[in-house]
Short mmCIF file of C-alpha atoms and ligand atoms in Angstrom, two decimals:
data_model
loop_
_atom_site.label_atom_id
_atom_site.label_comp_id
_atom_site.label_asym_id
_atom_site.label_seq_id
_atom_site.Cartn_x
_atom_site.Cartn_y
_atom_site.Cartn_z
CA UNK A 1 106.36 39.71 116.42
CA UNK A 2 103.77 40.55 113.54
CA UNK A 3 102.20 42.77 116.64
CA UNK A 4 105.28 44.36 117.58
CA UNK A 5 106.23 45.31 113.98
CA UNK A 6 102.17 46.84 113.32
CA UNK A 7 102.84 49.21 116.81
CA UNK A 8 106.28 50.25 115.32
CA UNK A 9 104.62 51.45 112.34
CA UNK A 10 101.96 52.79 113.93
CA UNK A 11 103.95 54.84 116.63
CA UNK A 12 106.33 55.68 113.87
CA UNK A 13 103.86 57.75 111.84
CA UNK A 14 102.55 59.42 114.66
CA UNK A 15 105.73 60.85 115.52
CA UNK A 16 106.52 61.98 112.08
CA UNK A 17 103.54 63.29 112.42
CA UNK A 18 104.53 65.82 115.26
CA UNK A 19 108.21 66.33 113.27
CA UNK A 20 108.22 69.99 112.59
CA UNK A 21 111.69 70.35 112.27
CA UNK A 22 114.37 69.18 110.12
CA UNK A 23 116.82 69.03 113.01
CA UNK A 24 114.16 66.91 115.05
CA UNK A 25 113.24 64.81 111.58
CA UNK A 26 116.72 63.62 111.53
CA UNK A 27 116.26 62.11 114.99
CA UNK A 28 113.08 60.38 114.26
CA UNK A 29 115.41 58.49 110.62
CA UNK A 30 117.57 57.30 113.09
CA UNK A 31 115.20 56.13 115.87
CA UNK A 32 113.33 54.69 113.70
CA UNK A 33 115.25 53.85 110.29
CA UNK A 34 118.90 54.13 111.82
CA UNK A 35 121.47 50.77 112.33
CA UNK A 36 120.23 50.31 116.32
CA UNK A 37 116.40 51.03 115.53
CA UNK A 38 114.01 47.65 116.53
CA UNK A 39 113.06 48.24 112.57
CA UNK A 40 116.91 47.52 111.30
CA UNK A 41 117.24 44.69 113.97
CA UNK A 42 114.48 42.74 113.15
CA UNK A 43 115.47 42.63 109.66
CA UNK A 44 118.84 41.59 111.10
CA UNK A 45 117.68 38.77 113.13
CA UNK A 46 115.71 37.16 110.56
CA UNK A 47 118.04 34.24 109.80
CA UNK A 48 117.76 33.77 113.58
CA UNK A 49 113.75 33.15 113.42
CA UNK A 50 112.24 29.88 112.55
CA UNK A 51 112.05 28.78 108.98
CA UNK A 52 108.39 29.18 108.70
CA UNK A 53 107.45 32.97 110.19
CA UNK A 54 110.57 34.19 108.28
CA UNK A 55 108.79 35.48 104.56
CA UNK A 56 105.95 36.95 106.71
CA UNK A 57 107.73 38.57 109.22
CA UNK A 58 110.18 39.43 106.62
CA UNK A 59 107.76 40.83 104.18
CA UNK A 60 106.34 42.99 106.44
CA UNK A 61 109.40 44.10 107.81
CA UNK A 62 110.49 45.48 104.80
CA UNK A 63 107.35 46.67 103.54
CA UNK A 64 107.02 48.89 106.98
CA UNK A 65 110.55 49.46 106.06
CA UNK A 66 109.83 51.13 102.62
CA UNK A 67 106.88 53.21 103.68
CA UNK A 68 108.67 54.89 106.47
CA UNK A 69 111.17 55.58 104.04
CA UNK A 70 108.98 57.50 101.67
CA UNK A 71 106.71 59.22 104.87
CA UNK A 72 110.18 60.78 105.65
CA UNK A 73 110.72 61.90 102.20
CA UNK A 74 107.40 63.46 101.50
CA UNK A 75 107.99 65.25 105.48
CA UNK A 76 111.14 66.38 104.28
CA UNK A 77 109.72 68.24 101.17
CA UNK A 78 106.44 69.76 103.19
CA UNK A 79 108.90 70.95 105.94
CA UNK A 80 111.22 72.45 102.74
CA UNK A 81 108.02 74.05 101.56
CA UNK A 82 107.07 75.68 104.50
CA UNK A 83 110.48 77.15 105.15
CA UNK A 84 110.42 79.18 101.55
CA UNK A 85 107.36 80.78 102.12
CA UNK A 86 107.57 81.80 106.09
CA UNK A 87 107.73 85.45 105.82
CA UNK A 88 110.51 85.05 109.00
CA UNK A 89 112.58 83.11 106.83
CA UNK A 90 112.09 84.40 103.25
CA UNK A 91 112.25 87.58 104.51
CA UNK A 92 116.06 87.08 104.76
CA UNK A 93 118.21 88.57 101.92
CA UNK A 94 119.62 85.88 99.96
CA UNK A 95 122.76 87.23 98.17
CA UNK A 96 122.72 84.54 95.45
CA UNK A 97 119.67 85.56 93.99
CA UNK A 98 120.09 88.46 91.07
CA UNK A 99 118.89 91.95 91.05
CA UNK A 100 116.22 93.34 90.14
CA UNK A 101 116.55 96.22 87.82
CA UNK A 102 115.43 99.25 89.05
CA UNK A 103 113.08 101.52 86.01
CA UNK A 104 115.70 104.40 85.04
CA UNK A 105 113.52 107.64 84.11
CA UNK A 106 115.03 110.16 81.18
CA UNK A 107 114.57 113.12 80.49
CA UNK A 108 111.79 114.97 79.09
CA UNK A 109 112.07 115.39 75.18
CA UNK A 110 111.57 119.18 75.92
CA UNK A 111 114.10 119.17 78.49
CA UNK A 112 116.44 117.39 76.28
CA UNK A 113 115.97 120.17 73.36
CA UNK A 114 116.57 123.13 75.98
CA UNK A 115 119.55 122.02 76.98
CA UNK A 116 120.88 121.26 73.66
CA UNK A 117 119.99 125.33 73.03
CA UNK A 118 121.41 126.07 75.59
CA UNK A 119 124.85 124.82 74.86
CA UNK A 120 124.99 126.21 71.42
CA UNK A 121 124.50 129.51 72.89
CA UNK A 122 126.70 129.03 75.98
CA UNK A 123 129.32 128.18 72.96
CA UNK A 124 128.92 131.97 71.27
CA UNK A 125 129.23 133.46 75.01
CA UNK A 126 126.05 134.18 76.53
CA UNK A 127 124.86 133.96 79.98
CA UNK A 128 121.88 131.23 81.02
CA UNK A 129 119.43 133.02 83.65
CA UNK A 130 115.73 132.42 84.36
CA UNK A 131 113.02 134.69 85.57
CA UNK A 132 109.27 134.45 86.92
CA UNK A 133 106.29 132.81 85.58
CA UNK A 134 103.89 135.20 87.56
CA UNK A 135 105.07 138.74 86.10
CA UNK A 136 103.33 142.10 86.14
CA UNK A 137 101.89 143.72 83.72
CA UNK A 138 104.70 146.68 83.01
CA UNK A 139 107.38 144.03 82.19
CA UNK A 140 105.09 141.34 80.16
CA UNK A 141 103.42 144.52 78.36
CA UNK A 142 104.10 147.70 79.64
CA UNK A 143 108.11 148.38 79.45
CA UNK A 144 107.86 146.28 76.21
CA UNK A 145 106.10 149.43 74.29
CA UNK A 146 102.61 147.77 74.78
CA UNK A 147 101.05 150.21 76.84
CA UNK A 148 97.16 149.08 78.31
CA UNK A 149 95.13 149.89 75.04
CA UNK A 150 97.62 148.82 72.30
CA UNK A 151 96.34 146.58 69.74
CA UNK A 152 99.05 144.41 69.79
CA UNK A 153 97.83 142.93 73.39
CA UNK A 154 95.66 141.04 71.02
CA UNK A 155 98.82 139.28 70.11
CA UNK A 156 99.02 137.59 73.60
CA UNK A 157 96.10 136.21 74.91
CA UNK A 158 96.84 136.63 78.48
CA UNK A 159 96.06 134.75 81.54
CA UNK A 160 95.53 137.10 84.23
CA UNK A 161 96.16 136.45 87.88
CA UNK A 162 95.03 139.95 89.72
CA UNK A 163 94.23 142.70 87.81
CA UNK A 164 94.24 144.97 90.84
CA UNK A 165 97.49 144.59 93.05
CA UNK A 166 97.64 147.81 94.24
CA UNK A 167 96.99 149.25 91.02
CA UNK A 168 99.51 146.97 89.15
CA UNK A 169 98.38 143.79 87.18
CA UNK A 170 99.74 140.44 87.74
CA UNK A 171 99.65 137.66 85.03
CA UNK A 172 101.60 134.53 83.80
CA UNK A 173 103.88 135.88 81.01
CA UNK A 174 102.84 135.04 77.71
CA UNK A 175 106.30 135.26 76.79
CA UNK A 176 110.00 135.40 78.16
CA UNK A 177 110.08 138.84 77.00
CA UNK A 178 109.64 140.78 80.16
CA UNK A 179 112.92 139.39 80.53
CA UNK A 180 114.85 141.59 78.20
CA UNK A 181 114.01 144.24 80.95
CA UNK A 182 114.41 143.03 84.06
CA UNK A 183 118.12 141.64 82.59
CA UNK A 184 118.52 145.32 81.09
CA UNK A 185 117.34 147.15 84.43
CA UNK A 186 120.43 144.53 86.31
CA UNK A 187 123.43 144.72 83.72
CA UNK A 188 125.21 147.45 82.09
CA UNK A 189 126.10 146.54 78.34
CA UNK A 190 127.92 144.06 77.05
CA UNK A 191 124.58 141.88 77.46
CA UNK A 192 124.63 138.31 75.94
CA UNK A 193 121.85 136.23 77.61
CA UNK A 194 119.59 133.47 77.19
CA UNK A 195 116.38 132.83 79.21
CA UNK A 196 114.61 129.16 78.82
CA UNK A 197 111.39 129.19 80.76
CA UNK A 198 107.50 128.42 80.27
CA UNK A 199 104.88 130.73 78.80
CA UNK A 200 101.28 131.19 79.09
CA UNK A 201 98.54 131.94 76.79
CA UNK A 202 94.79 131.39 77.35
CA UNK A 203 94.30 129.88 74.04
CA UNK A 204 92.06 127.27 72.52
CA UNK A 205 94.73 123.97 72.86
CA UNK A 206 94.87 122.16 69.18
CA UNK A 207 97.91 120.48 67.27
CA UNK A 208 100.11 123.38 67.40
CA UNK A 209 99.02 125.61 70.31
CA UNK A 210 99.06 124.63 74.02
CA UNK A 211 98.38 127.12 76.65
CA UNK A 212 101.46 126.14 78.26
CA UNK A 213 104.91 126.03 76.25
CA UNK A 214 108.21 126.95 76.82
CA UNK A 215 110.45 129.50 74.84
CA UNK A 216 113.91 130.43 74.99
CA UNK A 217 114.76 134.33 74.99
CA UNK A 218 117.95 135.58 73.95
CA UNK A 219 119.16 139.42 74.54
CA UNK A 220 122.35 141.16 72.91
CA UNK A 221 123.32 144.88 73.54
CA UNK A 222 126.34 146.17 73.27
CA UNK A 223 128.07 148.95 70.76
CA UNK A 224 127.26 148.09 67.12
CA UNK A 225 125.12 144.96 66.99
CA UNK A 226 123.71 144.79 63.67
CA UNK A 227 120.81 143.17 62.13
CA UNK A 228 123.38 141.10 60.58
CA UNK A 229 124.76 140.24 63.61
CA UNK A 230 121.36 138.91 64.68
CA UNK A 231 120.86 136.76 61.36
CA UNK A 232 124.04 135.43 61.80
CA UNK A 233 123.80 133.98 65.24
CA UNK A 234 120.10 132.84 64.24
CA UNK A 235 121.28 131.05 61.08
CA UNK A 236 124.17 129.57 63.04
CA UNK A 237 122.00 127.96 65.69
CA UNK A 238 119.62 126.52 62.58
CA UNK A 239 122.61 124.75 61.73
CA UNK A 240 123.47 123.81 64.75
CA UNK A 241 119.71 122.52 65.40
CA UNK A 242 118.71 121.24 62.26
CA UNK A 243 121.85 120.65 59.68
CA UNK A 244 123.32 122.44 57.13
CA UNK A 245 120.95 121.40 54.60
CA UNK A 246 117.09 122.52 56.25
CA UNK A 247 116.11 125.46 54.70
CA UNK A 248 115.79 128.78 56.95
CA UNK A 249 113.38 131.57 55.84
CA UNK A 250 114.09 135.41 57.31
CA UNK A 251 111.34 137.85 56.88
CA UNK A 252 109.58 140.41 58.63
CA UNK A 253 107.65 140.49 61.07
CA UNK A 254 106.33 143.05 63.99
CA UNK A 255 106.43 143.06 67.30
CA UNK A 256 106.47 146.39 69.34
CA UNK A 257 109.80 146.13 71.30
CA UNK A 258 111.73 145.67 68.26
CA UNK A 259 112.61 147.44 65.16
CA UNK A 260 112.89 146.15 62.83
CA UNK A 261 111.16 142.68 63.43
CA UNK A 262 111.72 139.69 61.85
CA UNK A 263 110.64 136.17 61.83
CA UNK A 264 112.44 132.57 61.31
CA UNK A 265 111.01 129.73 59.72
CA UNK A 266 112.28 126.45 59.09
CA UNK A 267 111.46 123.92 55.92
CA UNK A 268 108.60 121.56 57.43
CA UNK A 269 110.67 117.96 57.92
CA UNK A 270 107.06 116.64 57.78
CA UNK A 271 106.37 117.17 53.89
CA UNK A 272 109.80 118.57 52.71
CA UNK A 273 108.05 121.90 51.53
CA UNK A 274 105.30 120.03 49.90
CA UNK A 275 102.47 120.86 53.09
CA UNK A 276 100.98 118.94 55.83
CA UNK A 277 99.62 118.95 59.08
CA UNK A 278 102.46 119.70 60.99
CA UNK A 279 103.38 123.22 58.87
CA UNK A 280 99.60 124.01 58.68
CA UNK A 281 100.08 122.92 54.58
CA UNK A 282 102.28 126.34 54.04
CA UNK A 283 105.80 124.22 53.95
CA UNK A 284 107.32 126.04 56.53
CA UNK A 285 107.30 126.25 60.65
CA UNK A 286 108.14 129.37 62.38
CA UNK A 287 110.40 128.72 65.02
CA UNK A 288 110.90 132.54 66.59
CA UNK A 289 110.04 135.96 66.45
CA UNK A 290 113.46 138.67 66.90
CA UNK A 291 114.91 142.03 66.04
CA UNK A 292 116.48 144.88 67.02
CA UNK A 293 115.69 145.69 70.77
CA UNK A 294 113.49 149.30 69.65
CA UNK A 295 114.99 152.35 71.38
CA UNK A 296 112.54 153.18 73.20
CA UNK A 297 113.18 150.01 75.20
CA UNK A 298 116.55 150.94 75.49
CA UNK A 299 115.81 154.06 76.74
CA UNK A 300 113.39 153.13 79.65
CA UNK A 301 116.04 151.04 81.01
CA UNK A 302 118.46 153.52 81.01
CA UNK A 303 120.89 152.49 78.52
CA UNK A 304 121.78 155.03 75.89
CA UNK A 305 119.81 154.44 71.91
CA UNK A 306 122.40 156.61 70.75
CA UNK A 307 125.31 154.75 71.90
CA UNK A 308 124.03 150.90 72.52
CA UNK A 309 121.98 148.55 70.20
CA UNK A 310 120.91 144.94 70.70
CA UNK A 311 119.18 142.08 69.52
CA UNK A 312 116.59 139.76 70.89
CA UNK A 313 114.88 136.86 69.88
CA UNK A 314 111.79 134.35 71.64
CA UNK A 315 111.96 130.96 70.26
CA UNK A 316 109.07 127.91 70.48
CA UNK A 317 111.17 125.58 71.81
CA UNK A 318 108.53 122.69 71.54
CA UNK A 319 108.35 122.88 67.83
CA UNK A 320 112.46 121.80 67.32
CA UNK A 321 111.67 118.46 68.60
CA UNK A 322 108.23 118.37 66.34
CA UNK A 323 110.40 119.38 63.48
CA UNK A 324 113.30 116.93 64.29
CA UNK A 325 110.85 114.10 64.69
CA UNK A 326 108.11 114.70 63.20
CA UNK A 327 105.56 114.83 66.24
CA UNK A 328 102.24 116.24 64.65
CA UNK A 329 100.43 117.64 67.99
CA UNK A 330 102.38 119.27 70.61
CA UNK A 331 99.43 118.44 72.74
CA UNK A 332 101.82 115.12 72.94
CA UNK A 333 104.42 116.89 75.22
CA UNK A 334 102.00 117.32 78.61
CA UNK A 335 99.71 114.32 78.32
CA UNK A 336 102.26 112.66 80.26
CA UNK A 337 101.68 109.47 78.05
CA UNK A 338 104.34 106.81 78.80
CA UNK A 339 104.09 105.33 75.40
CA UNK A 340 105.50 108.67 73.70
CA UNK A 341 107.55 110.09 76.42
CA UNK A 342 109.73 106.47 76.32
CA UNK A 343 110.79 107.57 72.63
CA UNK A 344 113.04 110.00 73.42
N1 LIG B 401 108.11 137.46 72.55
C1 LIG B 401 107.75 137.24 71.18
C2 LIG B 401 106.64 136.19 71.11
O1 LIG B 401 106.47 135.47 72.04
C3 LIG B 401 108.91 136.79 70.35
C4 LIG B 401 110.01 137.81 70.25
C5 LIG B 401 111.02 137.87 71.18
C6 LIG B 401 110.00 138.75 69.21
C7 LIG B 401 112.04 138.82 71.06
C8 LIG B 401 111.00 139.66 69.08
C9 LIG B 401 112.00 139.70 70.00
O2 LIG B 401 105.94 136.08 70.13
#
């Protein structure tokens, strides 16, 4: 009997050991742990045996008993185990489990600040177009008054793309400008546009100056715009941009498509007036150039000096956010660093 009980175990095991089921583990608990296993009926039929095998047979009975009992447990886990991390199996989409959130991007703090132009001027009734980055030289310079020798190219220092395209010059813009005149050369007065877009200027990069930037052109003509009409729609989207209180400067300036010229600054947020870094320690940041659209320009488009006037303005658009927040190098806005894009 002893015998018979040391093959059961023996067998047993090696079974268990071929299990690789759960479905086929279940049969080997009841062949060999179930009510009509040999096991379970020679624990039964103890009382039958004579007095004096009964504790040994018994004893090892049981003991066999308890070890199958834990081999089946410890199969049950590995065979658990193994199911969770078959690709087959774990590949399957288990509903219960929760999401996983998916990064959301945002948009670009200098996308953000164009559009919020944008709306104040789609508010006072202008049009939103674009135009080229690659222009030619008559509409960057040219149709602007700035014929090929005049000083104020110095103003602009220009990346050129072909200097000989059968006989015209192609560059990137150095400012959205040249579209005053291709917006003139399209539409008849009453004008009222805006033009968001990048500029280009081959410049040495530093805290304030990148050779890539974007500016927002705006372009009124129609019969009596005044300089005062200019200041007010300037001074209205300061307000708009920066509050009531920020102070806004108006002064001269010159540029050769307009006459007169004037410049805007704002009240550096940075130092409150005082001087810093950020306003070049002068207390205040110019934030565009404007004027009244020179006749001249007027003329080589065709529309009458005499009859029509207009306004237009070119505004940094890079140095609103720098204002609003404080940013001290607009080198900040193209480094494409996570770490300061995920402020905004
Ligand atoms: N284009 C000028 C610049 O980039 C700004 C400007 C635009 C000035 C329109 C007057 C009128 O500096």
């Amino acid at each position: 009997m002893l015998k018979q009980l040391r093959d059961l175990h023996a067998q047993a095991l090696d079974e268990l050991d071929k299990v690789d089921n759960s479905r086929e583990l279940e049969l080997w608990r009841v062949r060999h742990l179930g009510k009509k296993s040999t096991l379970t009926e020679i624990l039964r039929s103890l009382a039958t045996l004579p007095l004096e095998e009964r504790p040994k047979i018994g004893a090892l009975a049981n003991e066999i008993k308890k070890t199958l009992e834990s081999s089946l447990e410890e199969k049950k886990k590995l065979l658990q185990e193994a199911l969770l991390s078959s690709p087959q199996k774990s590949a399957r989409l288990d509903v219960t489990l929760p999401g996983r959130a998916l990064p959301i991007g945002r948009l670009h703090p200098t996308t953000q600040i164009l559009n919020e132009i944008c709306d104040v001027f789609k508010n006072m009734g202008f049009q939103v177009i674009e135009g080229p980055d690659v222009e030619w030289d008559y509409y960057n310079f040219e149709a602007l008054n700035i014929p090929e020798h005049h000083p104020a190219r110095e103003m602009f220092a220009t990346l050129w793309i072909d200097t000989d395209v059968g006989g015209k010059a192609r560059l990137l813009r150095t400012h959205t400008s040249p579209m005053q005149i291709r917006m003139m050369e399209r539409e008849r007065p009453p004008i009222r546009v805006i033009v968001p877009g990048r500029a280009y200027r081959y410049e040495a990069t530093d805290a304030t100056h990148e050779s890539m930037f974007y500016q927002v052109e705006g372009l009124a003509v129609d019969k009596g715009i005044t300089l005062a009409d200019l200041k007010g729609t300037l001074f209205d989207l300061c307000r708009c941009l920066f509050g009531e209180e920020r102070k806004v400067r108006f002064r001269c300036d010159y540029f050769p498509f307009v006459e007169p010229g004037v410049e805007v600054a704002i009240g550096c947020s940075g130092c409150d007036g005082a001087g810093c870094r950020l306003c070049g320690y002068s207390g205040w940041i110019e934030i565009l150039g404007a004027g009244m659209v020179h006749p001249d320009v007027l003329a080589r488009v065709d529309i009458d000096p005499e009859l029509y006037s207009g306004f237009a303005f070119g505004l940094g658009v890079e140095r609103i956010p720098m204002l609003h927040y404080g940013i001290d190098d607009i080198r900040l806005f193209y480094s494409n660093d996570l770490r300061f894009l995920r402020q905004f």
